[in-house]
Amino acid sequence: MSAMPKIRLFVDHALGAGQTVPLSREQAHYLFGVMRQDVGAAIALFNSKDGEWRAEVVKAGKRGGILVCDVQTRPLQMPPDLWLLFAPIKKARTDFIVEKATEMGAVRICPVQTAFTNSERIRQDRLQAHAIEAAEQCGGTFVPEVAELSKLDTVLRDWPEDRHLIFADESMVGAQTALQAAPAAEKWAILIGPEGGFSDAERARLRGLPFVTPLSLGPRILRADTAAVAALTLFQANRGDW
Ligand code: SAH
């Protein structure tokens, strides 16, 4: 085994030298059915804890398989402690936000229901699967956790005050971005509103909280999915790991 494995898989299993890793039915289907891999193939595995490991397929079946870890190929690389809070929008755009937030290096993705959120339900399991796929694809060694949908009111009421919240406020359109106005912090979160924006009451409440900095994302109103990527970019370039 020498070349870097091309296929990367997230597994919910410990990784280490000589460690045996069983595959789920879906993973076996993907690896052996779709990707046509077989015994002897080298696959890169990661689990959000132990970095990335090269592993060899020792058993390949329709409903399962077994890999054995060889060497660590990458250490665990944690993104900054940044959460993305967003109001779910249409399915494809919500999927996009989760995928992009994973690529952009968020550690936690929290769908929140705001006054003008149209979507009352999300499929947390589907969104989590999107995050896994995005991490596999982008070379990350960490998969952000996708939380269940919760109400913005509740989230703010239970907020851990040592986490600074950057609030993308569309009423600031055209203002200076003002990320520099945020204090030095170790723990962060970004909040993006729904297509309908924030209600006046939400805006007033957010602006009154000591752990919140409102942020402008430039002279144009962005769609929520664009705003999420823009805010993550701004953060990573100024306070994050870029
Ligand atoms: N319908 C609203 C816009 C909502 S845009 C209106 O016309 O005012 C969706 C979300 O993206 C907003 O709630 C905000 O969080 C973010 N956003 C979009 N453009 C922005 C900008 N220029 N500055 C700050 N936040 C922005």
Coordinates of C-alpha atoms and ligand atoms in Angstrom, one line a residue:
M1 CA 0.0 0.0 0.0
S2 CA 1.6 3.3 -1.1
A3 CA -0.5 5.7 -3.1
M4 CA -2.9 8.0 -1.2
P5 CA -6.3 6.4 -1.2
K6 CA -8.8 8.4 -3.3
I7 CA -12.0 7.3 -1.5
R8 CA -12.6 8.8 1.9
L9 CA -15.2 7.5 4.3
F10 CA -16.5 8.8 7.6
V11 CA -17.0 6.0 10.1
D12 CA -18.5 6.0 13.5
H13 CA -15.8 3.8 14.9
A14 CA -12.4 4.1 16.6
L15 CA -9.3 4.3 14.3
G16 CA -5.8 3.3 15.1
A17 CA -2.9 1.1 13.9
G18 CA -4.2 -2.4 13.3
Q19 CA -7.8 -1.4 14.2
T20 CA -10.6 -3.4 12.5
V21 CA -13.4 -1.3 11.2
P22 CA -16.8 -2.9 10.1
L23 CA -18.7 -1.2 7.4
S24 CA -22.5 -0.4 7.5
R25 CA -24.7 -1.8 4.8
E26 CA -24.8 1.6 3.0
Q27 CA -21.1 2.0 3.1
A28 CA -20.5 -1.5 1.7
H29 CA -23.0 -0.8 -1.0
Y30 CA -21.2 2.5 -1.9
L31 CA -17.7 1.0 -1.7
F32 CA -18.2 -2.3 -3.4
G33 CA -21.3 -1.8 -5.5
V34 CA -21.0 1.8 -6.6
M35 CA -17.3 2.4 -6.4
R36 CA -16.3 -1.2 -7.5
Q37 CA -13.7 -1.6 -4.8
D38 CA -12.7 -5.0 -3.5
V39 CA -10.4 -6.8 -1.1
G40 CA -7.0 -5.2 -1.0
A41 CA -8.2 -1.7 -1.9
A42 CA -6.9 1.2 0.2
I43 CA -9.5 3.6 1.6
A44 CA -9.1 6.7 3.8
L45 CA -11.1 6.6 7.0
F46 CA -11.9 9.4 9.5
N47 CA -14.2 9.7 12.5
S48 CA -14.0 13.3 13.7
K49 CA -11.6 12.1 16.5
D50 CA -8.6 10.2 15.4
G51 CA -7.5 12.0 12.2
E52 CA -7.4 10.2 8.9
W53 CA -6.2 6.7 8.5
R54 CA -5.3 4.6 5.5
A55 CA -7.2 1.3 5.7
E56 CA -7.3 -1.8 3.6
V57 CA -10.3 -3.8 2.7
V58 CA -10.0 -7.3 4.1
K59 CA -13.6 -8.4 3.6
A60 CA -16.0 -7.2 0.9
G61 CA -19.7 -8.2 0.8
K62 CA -23.0 -7.0 -0.4
R63 CA -24.3 -6.2 3.1
G64 CA -21.1 -5.4 4.9
G65 CA -17.3 -5.4 4.9
I66 CA -14.3 -5.1 7.1
L67 CA -11.3 -2.8 6.8
V68 CA -8.1 -2.8 8.8
C69 CA -6.3 0.5 9.6
D70 CA -2.6 0.8 8.6
V71 CA -1.1 4.3 9.1
Q72 CA -2.4 7.7 10.0
T73 CA -2.4 9.9 6.9
R74 CA -3.5 13.1 8.6
P75 CA -3.9 14.4 12.1
L76 CA -7.3 15.5 13.3
Q77 CA -7.7 19.1 12.2
M78 CA -10.5 20.8 14.1
P79 CA -12.1 23.9 12.5
P80 CA -12.4 27.0 14.8
D81 CA -15.1 26.8 17.4
L82 CA -17.8 28.3 15.2
W83 CA -21.5 27.4 15.0
L84 CA -23.7 28.3 12.1
L85 CA -27.3 29.1 13.0
F86 CA -29.7 29.5 10.1
A87 CA -33.4 29.5 9.4
P88 CA -34.2 26.6 7.1
I89 CA -35.4 27.5 3.7
K90 CA -36.4 25.4 0.7
K91 CA -35.0 21.9 0.8
A92 CA -32.3 22.2 -1.9
R93 CA -31.1 25.5 -0.5
T94 CA -31.0 24.1 3.1
D95 CA -29.0 21.2 1.8
F96 CA -26.6 23.7 0.2
I97 CA -26.2 25.6 3.4
V98 CA -25.3 22.4 5.3
E99 CA -22.9 21.3 2.6
K100 CA -21.2 24.7 2.4
A101 CA -21.0 25.2 6.2
T102 CA -19.2 21.9 6.4
E103 CA -16.7 22.8 3.7
M104 CA -16.2 26.2 5.2
G105 CA -15.4 24.8 8.6
A106 CA -18.2 25.1 11.1
V107 CA -18.2 22.8 14.1
R108 CA -21.9 22.8 14.6
I109 CA -24.9 23.5 12.4
C110 CA -28.1 24.6 14.1
P111 CA -31.3 25.1 12.2
V112 CA -33.4 27.7 14.0
Q113 CA -37.0 28.6 13.6
T114 CA -37.5 32.4 13.5
A115 CA -40.7 34.5 13.1
F116 CA -40.6 34.4 9.3
T117 CA -39.2 30.9 8.8
N118 CA -41.5 29.1 6.4
S119 CA -40.2 25.6 7.1
E120 CA -41.5 24.0 10.3
R121 CA -39.7 20.7 9.9
I122 CA -36.3 19.5 8.8
R123 CA -34.9 16.0 8.3
Q124 CA -32.1 16.1 10.7
D125 CA -30.8 12.7 9.6
R126 CA -30.7 13.8 5.9
L127 CA -28.9 17.0 6.7
Q128 CA -26.4 15.1 8.9
A129 CA -25.8 12.8 5.9
H130 CA -25.1 15.8 3.7
A131 CA -22.6 17.1 6.2
I132 CA -20.8 13.7 6.2
E133 CA -20.7 13.6 2.5
A134 CA -19.3 17.1 2.3
A135 CA -16.6 16.3 4.8
E136 CA -15.7 13.1 2.9
Q137 CA -15.4 15.1 -0.3
C138 CA -13.5 18.2 1.0
G139 CA -10.7 16.4 2.8
G140 CA -11.9 17.4 6.2
T141 CA -11.2 15.1 9.2
F142 CA -14.1 16.4 11.2
V143 CA -17.9 16.3 10.6
P144 CA -20.0 19.1 12.1
E145 CA -23.0 18.0 14.1
V146 CA -26.3 19.0 12.7
A147 CA -28.7 19.9 15.5
E148 CA -32.5 19.4 15.5
L149 CA -34.6 22.4 14.7
S150 CA -35.1 24.7 17.7
K151 CA -36.8 28.0 18.2
L152 CA -34.6 31.1 18.0
D153 CA -36.3 32.4 21.2
T154 CA -35.2 29.2 23.1
V155 CA -31.8 29.2 21.6
L156 CA -31.2 32.8 22.8
R157 CA -32.7 32.1 26.2
D158 CA -30.3 29.2 26.8
W159 CA -27.3 30.9 25.1
P160 CA -23.9 30.1 26.6
E161 CA -22.7 33.7 27.2
D162 CA -19.0 33.0 26.5
R163 CA -20.0 32.3 22.8
H164 CA -20.1 35.5 20.7
L165 CA -22.9 35.7 18.2
I166 CA -22.4 37.4 14.9
F167 CA -25.8 38.4 13.6
A168 CA -26.2 38.9 9.8
D169 CA -28.6 41.8 9.9
E170 CA -30.1 42.7 6.5
S171 CA -31.1 46.1 8.0
M172 CA -27.3 46.9 7.9
V173 CA -27.2 46.5 4.1
G174 CA -24.6 48.9 2.8
A175 CA -23.0 49.6 6.2
Q176 CA -19.4 48.6 7.0
T177 CA -19.1 44.9 7.6
A178 CA -18.1 45.6 11.2
L179 CA -16.7 42.2 12.0
Q180 CA -13.8 44.1 13.6
A181 CA -16.4 45.5 16.2
A182 CA -16.7 42.0 17.6
P183 CA -14.6 41.4 20.7
A184 CA -11.8 38.8 20.9
A185 CA -13.5 35.5 21.6
E186 CA -12.7 31.8 21.5
K187 CA -16.2 30.6 20.8
W188 CA -18.3 32.0 18.0
A189 CA -21.6 31.6 16.2
I190 CA -23.1 33.2 13.0
L191 CA -26.8 33.7 12.6
I192 CA -28.5 34.0 9.2
G193 CA -32.1 34.8 8.8
P194 CA -34.8 33.3 6.4
E195 CA -35.8 34.7 3.1
G196 CA -38.3 37.0 4.9
G197 CA -35.5 38.4 7.1
F198 CA -35.8 39.0 10.8
S199 CA -38.9 40.5 12.5
D200 CA -38.5 43.9 14.2
A201 CA -38.9 42.3 17.5
E202 CA -36.2 39.7 16.8
R203 CA -33.8 42.4 15.6
A204 CA -34.4 44.5 18.7
R205 CA -33.9 41.6 21.0
L206 CA -30.7 40.4 19.2
R207 CA -29.3 43.9 19.3
G208 CA -29.9 44.2 23.0
L209 CA -28.0 41.1 23.9
P210 CA -24.4 41.6 25.3
F211 CA -23.0 38.7 23.3
V212 CA -24.3 39.8 19.9
T213 CA -22.5 41.9 17.1
P214 CA -24.7 42.8 14.1
L215 CA -22.9 42.3 10.8
S216 CA -23.4 43.8 7.3
L217 CA -22.7 41.6 4.3
G218 CA -22.2 44.5 1.9
P219 CA -24.4 46.7 -0.3
R220 CA -26.8 44.1 -1.7
I221 CA -29.4 41.9 0.0
L222 CA -28.1 38.3 -0.4
R223 CA -30.3 35.2 -0.4
A224 CA -30.0 33.3 2.8
D225 CA -27.8 30.5 1.3
T226 CA -25.4 33.1 -0.2
A227 CA -25.4 35.1 3.1
A228 CA -24.3 31.9 5.0
V229 CA -21.3 31.3 2.7
A230 CA -20.4 35.1 2.7
A231 CA -20.5 35.3 6.5
L232 CA -18.5 32.1 6.9
T233 CA -15.9 33.4 4.5
L234 CA -15.7 36.7 6.2
F235 CA -15.3 35.0 9.6
Q236 CA -12.7 32.4 8.5
A237 CA -10.6 35.1 6.7
N238 CA -10.6 37.5 9.7
R239 CA -11.0 35.4 12.9
G240 CA -10.8 31.8 11.7
D241 CA -8.4 29.4 10.2
W242 CA -7.7 30.8 6.7
Ligands
SAH1 N1 -36.3 39.7 2.9 C1 -35.3 40.4 3.5 C2 -33.9 39.8 3.2 C3 -33.6 38.5 3.8 S1 -32.1 37.9 3.2 C4 -35.3 41.9 3.1 O1 -35.6 42.1 2.0 O2 -34.8 42.7 3.9 C5 -31.8 36.5 4.2 C6 -30.8 36.6 5.4 O3 -29.5 36.8 4.8 C7 -31.0 37.9 6.2 O4 -31.9 37.6 7.3 C8 -29.6 38.1 6.8 O5 -29.3 37.3 7.9 C9 -28.8 37.7 5.6 N2 -28.4 38.9 4.7 C10 -28.6 39.0 3.4 N3 -28.1 40.1 2.9 C11 -27.4 40.7 3.9 C12 -26.7 41.9 4.0 N4 -26.4 42.7 3.0 N5 -26.1 42.2 5.3 C13 -26.4 41.4 6.3 N6 -27.1 40.3 6.3 C14 -27.6 39.9 5.1

